[in-house]
Coordinates of C-alpha atoms in Angstrom, one line a residue:
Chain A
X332 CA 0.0 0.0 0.0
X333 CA 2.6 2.5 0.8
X334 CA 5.0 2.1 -2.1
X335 CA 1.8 2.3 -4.4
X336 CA 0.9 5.9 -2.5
X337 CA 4.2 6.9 -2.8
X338 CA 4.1 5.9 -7.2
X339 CA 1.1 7.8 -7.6
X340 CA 2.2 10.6 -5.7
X341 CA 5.1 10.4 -7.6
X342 CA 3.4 9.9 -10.7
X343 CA 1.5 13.1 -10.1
X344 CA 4.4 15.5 -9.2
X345 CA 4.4 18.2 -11.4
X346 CA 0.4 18.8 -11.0
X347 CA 1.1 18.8 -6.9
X348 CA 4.0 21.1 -7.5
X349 CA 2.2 23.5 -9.3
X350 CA -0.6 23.8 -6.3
X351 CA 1.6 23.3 -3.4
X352 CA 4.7 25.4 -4.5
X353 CA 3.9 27.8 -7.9
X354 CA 1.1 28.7 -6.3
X355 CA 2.2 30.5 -3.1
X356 CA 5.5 31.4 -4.7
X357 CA 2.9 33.3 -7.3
X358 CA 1.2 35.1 -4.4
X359 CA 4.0 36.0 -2.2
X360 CA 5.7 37.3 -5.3
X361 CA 2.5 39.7 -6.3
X362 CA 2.5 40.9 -2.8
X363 CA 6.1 41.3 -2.7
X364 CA 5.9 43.5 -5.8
X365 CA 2.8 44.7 -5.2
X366 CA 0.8 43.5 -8.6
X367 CA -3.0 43.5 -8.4
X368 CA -4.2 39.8 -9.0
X369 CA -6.6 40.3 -12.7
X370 CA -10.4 40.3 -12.1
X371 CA -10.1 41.2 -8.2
X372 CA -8.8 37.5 -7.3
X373 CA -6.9 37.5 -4.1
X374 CA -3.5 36.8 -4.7
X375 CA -3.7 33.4 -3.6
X376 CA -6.5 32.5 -5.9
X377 CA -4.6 33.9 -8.5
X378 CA -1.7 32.1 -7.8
X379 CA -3.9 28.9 -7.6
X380 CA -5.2 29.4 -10.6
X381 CA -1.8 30.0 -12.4
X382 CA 0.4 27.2 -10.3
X383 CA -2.6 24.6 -10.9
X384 CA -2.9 25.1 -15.0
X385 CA 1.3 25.7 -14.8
X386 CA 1.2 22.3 -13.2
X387 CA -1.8 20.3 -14.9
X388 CA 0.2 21.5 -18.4
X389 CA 3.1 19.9 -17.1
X390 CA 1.7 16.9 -16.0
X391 CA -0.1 16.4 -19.4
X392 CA 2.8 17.7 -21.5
X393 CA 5.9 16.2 -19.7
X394 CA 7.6 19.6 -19.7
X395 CA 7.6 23.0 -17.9
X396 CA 7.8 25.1 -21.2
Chain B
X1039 CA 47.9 4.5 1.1
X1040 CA 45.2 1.2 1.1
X1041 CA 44.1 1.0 -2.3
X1042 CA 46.0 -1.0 -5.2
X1043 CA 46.8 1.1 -8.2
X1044 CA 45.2 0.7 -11.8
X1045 CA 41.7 0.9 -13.1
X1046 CA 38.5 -0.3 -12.2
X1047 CA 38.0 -4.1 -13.0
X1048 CA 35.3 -5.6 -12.2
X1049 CA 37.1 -7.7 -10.3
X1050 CA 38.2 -4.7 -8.5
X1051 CA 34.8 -3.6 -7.9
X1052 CA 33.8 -6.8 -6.8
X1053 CA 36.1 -7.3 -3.9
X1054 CA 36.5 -3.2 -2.9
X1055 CA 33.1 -1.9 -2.9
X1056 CA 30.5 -2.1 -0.8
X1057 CA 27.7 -4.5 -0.8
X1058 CA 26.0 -5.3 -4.3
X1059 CA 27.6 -2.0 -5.9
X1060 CA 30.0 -4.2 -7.3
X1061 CA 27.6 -6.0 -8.8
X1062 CA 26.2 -3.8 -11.4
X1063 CA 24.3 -5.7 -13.6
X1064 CA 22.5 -9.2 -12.4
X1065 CA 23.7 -10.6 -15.6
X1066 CA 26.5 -10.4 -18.2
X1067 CA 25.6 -7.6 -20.7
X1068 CA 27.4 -5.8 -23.4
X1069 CA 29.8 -3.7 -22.4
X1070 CA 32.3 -4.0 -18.9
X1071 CA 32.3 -8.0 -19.0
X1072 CA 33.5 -8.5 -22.8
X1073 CA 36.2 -6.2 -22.1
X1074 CA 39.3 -6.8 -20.9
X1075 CA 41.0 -4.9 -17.8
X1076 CA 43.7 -3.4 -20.6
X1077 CA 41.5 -3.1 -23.7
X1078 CA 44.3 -3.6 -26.4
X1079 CA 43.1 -1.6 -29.1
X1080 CA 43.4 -3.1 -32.6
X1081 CA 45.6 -0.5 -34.8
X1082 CA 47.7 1.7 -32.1
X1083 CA 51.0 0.3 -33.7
X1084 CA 52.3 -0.5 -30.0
X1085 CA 52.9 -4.2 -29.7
X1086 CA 51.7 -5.9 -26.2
X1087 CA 55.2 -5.9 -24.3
X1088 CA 55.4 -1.9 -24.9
X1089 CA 51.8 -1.4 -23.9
X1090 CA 52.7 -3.6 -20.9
X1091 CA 55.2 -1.3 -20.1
X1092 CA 53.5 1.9 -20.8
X1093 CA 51.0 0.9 -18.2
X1094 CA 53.4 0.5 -15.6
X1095 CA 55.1 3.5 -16.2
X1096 CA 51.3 4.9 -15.5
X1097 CA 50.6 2.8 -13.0
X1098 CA 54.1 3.9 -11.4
X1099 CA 52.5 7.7 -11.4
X1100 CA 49.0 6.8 -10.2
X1101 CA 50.4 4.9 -7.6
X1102 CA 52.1 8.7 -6.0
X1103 CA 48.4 10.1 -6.0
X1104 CA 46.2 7.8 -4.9
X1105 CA 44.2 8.7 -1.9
X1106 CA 45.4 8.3 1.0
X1107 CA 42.2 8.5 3.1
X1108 CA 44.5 10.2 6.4
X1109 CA 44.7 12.4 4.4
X1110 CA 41.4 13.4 3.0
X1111 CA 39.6 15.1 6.3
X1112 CA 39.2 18.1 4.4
X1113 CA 36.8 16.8 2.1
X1114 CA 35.1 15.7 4.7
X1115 CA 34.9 19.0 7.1
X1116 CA 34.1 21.1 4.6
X1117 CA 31.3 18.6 3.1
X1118 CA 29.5 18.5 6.9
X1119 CA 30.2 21.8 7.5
X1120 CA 28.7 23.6 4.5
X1121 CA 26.1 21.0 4.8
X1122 CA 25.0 22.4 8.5
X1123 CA 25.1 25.9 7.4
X1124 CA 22.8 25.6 4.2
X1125 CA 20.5 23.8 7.2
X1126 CA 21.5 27.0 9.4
X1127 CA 20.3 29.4 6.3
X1128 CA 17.0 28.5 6.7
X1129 CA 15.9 29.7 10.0
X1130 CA 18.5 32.3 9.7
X1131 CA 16.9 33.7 6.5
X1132 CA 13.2 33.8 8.1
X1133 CA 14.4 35.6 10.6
X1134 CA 16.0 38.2 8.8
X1135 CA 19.7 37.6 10.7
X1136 CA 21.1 36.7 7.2
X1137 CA 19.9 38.3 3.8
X1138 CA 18.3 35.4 1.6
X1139 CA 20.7 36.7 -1.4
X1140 CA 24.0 35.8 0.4
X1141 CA 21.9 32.3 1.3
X1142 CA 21.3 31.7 -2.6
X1143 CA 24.8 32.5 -3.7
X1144 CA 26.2 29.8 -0.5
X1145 CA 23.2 27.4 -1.4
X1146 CA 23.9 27.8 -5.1
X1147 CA 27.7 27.1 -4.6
X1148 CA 27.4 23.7 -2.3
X1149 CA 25.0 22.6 -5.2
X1150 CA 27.5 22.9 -7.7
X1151 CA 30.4 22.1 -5.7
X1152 CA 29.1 19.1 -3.6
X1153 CA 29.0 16.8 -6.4
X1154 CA 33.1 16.6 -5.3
X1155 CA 33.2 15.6 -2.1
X1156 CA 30.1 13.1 -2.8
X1157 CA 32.1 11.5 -6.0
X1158 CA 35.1 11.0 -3.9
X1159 CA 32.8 8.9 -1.4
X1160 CA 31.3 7.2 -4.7
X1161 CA 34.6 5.6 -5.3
X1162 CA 35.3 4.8 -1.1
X1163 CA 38.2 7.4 -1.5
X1164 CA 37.9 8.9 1.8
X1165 CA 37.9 6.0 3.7
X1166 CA 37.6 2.0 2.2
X1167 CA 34.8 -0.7 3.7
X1168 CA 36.2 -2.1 6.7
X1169 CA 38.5 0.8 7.5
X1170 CA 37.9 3.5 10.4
X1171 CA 37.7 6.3 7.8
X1172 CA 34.7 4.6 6.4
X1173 CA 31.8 6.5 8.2
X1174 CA 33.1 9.8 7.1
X1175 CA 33.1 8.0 3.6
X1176 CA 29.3 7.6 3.7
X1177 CA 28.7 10.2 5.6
X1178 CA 29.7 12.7 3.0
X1179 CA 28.2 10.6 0.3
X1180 CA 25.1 11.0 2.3
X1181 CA 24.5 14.9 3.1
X1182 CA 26.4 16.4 -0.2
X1183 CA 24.0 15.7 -2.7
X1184 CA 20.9 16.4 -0.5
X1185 CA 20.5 19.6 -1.6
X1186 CA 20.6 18.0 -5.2
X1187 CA 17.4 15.8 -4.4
X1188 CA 19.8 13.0 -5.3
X1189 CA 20.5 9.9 -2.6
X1190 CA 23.6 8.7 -2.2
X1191 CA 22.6 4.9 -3.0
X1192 CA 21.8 6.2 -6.5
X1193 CA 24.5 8.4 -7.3
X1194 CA 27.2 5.9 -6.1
X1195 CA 25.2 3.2 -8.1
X1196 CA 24.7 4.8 -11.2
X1197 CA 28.4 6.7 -11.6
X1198 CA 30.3 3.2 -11.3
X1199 CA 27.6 2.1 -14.0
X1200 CA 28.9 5.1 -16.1
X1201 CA 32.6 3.8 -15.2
X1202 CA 31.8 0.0 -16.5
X1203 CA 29.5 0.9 -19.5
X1204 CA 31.3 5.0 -20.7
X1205 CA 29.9 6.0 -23.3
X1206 CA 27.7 2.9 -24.4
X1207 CA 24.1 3.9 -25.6
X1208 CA 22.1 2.2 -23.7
X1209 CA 24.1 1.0 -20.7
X1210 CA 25.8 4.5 -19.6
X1211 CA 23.3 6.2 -17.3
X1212 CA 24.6 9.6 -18.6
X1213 CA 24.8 8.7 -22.1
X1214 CA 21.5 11.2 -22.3
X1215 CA 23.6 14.1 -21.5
X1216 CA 25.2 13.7 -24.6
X1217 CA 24.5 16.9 -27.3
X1218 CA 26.1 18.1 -30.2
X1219 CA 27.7 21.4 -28.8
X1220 CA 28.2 23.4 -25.8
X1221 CA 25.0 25.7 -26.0
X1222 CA 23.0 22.7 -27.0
X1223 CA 25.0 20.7 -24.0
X1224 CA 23.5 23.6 -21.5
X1225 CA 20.0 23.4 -22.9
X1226 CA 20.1 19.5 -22.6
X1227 CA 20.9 20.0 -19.2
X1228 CA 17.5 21.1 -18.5
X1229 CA 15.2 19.6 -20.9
X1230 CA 16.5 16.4 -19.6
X1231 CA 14.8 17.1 -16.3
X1232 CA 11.8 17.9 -17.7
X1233 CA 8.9 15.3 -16.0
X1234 CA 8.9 13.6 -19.1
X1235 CA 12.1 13.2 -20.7
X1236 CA 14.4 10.2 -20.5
X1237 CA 17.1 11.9 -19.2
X1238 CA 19.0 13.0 -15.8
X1239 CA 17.2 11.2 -12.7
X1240 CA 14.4 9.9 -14.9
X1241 CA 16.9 8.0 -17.0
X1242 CA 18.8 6.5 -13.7
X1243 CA 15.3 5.3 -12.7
X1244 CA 14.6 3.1 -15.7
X1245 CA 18.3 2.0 -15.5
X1246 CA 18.0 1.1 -11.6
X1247 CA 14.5 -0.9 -12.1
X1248 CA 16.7 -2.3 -15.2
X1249 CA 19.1 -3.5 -13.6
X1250 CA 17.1 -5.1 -10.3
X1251 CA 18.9 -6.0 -7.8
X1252 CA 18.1 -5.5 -4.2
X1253 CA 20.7 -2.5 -4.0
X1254 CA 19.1 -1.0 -7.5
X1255 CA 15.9 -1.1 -5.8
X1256 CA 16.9 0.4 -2.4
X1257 CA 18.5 3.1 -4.8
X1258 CA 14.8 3.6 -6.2
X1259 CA 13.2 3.9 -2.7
X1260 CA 15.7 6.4 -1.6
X1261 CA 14.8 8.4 -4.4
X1262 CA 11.7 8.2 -4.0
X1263 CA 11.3 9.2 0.0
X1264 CA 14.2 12.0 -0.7
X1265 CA 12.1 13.2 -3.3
X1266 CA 8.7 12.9 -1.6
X1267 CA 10.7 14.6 1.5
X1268 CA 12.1 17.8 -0.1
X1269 CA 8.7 18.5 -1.8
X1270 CA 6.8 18.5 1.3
X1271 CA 9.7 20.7 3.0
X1272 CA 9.5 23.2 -0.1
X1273 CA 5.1 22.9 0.3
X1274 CA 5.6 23.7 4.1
X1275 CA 7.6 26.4 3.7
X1276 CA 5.6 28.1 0.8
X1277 CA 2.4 27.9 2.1
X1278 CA 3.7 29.4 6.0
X1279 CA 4.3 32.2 3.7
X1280 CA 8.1 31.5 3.1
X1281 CA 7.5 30.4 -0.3
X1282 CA 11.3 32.9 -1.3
X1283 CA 12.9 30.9 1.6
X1284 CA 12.6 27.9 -0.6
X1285 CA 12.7 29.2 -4.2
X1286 CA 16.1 30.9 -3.4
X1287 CA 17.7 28.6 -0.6
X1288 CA 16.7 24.6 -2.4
X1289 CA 14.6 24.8 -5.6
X1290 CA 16.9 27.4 -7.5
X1291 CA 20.2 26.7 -6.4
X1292 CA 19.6 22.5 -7.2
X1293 CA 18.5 24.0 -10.3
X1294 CA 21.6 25.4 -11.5
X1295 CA 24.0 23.3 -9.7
X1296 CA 22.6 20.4 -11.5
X1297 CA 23.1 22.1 -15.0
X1298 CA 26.5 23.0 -14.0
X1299 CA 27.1 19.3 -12.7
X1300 CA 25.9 17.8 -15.5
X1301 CA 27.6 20.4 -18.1
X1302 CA 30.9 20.0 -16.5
X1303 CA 31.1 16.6 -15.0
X1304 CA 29.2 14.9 -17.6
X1305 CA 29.3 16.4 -21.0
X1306 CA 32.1 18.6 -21.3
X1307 CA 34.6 15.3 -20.7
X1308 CA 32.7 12.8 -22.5
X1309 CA 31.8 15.1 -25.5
X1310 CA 31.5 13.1 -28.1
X1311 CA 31.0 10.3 -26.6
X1312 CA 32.1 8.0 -29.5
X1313 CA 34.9 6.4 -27.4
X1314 CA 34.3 3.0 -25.3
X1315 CA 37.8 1.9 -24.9
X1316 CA 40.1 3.4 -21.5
X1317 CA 42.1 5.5 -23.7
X1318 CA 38.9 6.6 -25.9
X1319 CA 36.1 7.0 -23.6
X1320 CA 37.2 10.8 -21.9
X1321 CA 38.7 13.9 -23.8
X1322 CA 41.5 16.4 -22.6
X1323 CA 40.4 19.8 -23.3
X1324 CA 40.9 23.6 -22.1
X1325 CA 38.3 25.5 -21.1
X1326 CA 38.8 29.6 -21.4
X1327 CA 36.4 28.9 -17.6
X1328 CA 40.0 27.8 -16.1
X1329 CA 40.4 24.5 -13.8
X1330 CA 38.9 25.0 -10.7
X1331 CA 35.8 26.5 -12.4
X1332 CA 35.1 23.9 -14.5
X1333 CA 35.6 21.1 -11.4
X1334 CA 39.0 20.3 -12.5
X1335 CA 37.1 18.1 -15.5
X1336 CA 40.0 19.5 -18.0
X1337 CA 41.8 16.0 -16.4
X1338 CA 39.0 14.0 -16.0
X1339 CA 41.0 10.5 -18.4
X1340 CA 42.7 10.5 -15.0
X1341 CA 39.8 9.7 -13.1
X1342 CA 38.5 7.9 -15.6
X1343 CA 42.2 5.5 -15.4
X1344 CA 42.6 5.6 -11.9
X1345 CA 38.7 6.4 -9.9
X1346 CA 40.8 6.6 -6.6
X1347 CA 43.2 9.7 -7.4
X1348 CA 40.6 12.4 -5.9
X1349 CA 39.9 15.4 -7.9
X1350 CA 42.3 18.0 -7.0
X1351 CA 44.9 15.4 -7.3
X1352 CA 44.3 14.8 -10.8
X1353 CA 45.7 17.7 -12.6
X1354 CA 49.3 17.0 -10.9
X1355 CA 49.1 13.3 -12.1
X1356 CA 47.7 14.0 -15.9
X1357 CA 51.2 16.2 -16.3
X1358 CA 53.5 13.3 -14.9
X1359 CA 51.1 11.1 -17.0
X1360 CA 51.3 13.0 -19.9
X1361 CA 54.4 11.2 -22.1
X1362 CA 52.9 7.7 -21.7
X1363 CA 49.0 9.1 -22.4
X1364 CA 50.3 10.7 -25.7
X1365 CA 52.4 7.1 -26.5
X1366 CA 48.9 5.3 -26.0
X1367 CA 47.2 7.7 -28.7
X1368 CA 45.6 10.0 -26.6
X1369 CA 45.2 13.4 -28.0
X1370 CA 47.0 15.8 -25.3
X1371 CA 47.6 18.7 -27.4
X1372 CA 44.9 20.9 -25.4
X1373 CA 47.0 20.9 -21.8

């Protein structure tokens, strides 16, 4: 069981990267230089938003860019 | 001095290393076990009692460099040490007592630099199994590529691999670094770690479950925890709101100390990597970059000849080395 939850983690990386580092790094980095988030979003929406589609790309293409 | 001169045999490997890292492969494959210790190469115009001379004459040399583990501490005071300050940085950069620039620049450094100390520990030249320098051995094995998101078990595993198989296509674990120039060489150094390329770490893991031994596959767990380990330390400290704290302190500095590592240390001395035999399989070059910039890799046929002459022995021994190198057809004109 653990091995296996440790694969799909694994296996899953660059989605769970996106949400659990892009994203805040997004936010603290608008509040850091003070950029308004588009459409009103907080900044950790926003950052959300952009680590999560960074990260699903990623996942689905196999590369960061 | 407790290590026997000359190259690495199998043989050699089987008796001096550790556990199954002397056992590479569970089976005999292409490549280390169809060649001979001294890989006579068809056409050099030296006949077998001059080539059995020419490689005492080198052994003669190595045998004034090899490590003498009494004498490597530094390696291994500097490795610990820089290891518990990049530690140090990160409470010290939260709480302001150190700027987070001067922790990038030191966290960047060790991530270039600690491949050293780690690939003198891959080939037991700080201390040999059985010996009393030996914990210090693994012990810098253990913390100097941490910062890389890089175990020790696979590291140690996978260079020797590139030792027996240099250069083959599909048996060299770094045979993915290979590109056709320098700006191309820099470029590969990323795309390789791309989530899906078969290159860098993602390559090692396909060799490792290749080759499937018990060791291979302890290599493949370690990965995996270290891996699973440093991503919940970077989450944690992003979302507590130090999300710079780990951008500039682990994620960028592994970053570019793994392009420099793999530029230097993997193309740069391999390049073109159409060589297999022991005087073939490594270049000398010069590098406008200088020698300690580039890792002291302007030498690297030396480590490649003889694994246990450490690094910053290597330059002294390619120049006593030089006259028998350029008698066995390697091309020395660069240094």
């Amino acid at each position: 069981m653990g091995p296996l939850v440790i694969r799909k983690l694994l296996l899953w990386m660059p989605l769970l990267f996106g949400f659990g580092f892009i994203a805040p790094l997004t936010a603290q980095t608008m509040v850091y230089w003070d950029i308004a988030p588009p459409l009103g979003l907080s900044p950790l929406v926003a950052g959300l938003i952009f680590g999560g589609a960074w990260g699903l790309y990623a996942q689905i293409k196999g590369r960061w860019i | 001095m407790d290590r026997p001169t000359g190259e690495m045999t199998r043989e050699d490997a089987l008796e001096d290393l550790p556990g199954e890292a002397g056992l590479i492969e569970g089976r005999v494959d292409t490549g280390a076990a169809e060649r001979t210790a001294f890989p006579l190469a068809e056409g050099d115009g030296l006949d077998k009692h001059t080539r059995v001379e020419l490689l005492k004459e080198e052994r003669a040399v190595a045998a004034r460099y090899m490590s003498d583990p009494a004498k490597m501490w530094p390696y291994t005071v500097i490795t610990l040490t820089c290891f518990a300050i990049w530690i140090a940085l990160f409470p010290l950069t939260i709480m302001g007592i150190v700027p987070l620039w001067a922790g990038f620049v030191f966290a960047t450094f060790i991530a270039a630099v600690g491949y050293i100390p780690s690939h003198e520990a891959m080939h037991c030249n700080i201390g040999r199994p059985g010996t009393k320098y030996h914990f210090w051995n693994e012990a810098v094995g253990q913390v100097a590529t941490i910062i890389l998101i890089f175990p020790f078990s696979m590291a140690r595993m996978m260079h020797l691999h590139h030792h027996y198989h240099c250069n083959h296509p599909e048996n060299d674990p770094d045979y993915t670094d290979g590109a056709s120039g320098p700006i191309m060489a820099w470029v590969k150094t990323w795309l390789n770690r791309q989530p899906g390329a078969d290159g860098s770490i993602h390559h090692y893991k396909r060799v490792l479950a290749r080759i499937g031994t018990p060791a291979a596959e302890k290599a493949l767990r370690d990965t995996a925890y270290l891996q699973l380990a440093s991503m919940a330390l970077m989450f944690a400290l992003a979302w507590s709101g130090h999300a710079f704290v780990a951008a500039f302190l682990f994620w960028l500095p592994r970053h570019l100390g793994l392009s420099y590592i793999r530029y230097w240390l993997s193309w740069a001395p391999h390049h073109p990597r159409d060589g297999l035999g022991r005087y073939e399989n490594t270049r000398v070059f010069r590098t406008w970059v200088g020698h300690y910039l580039s890792l002291g890799m302007q030498y690297h046929i030396v480590h490649h000849l003889y694994p246990g002459i450490p690094n910053h022995a290597t330059k002294y021994a390619y120049y006593e080395m030089k006259p028998v190198l350029e008698r066995r057809g390697v091309d020395c004109s660069a240094l």
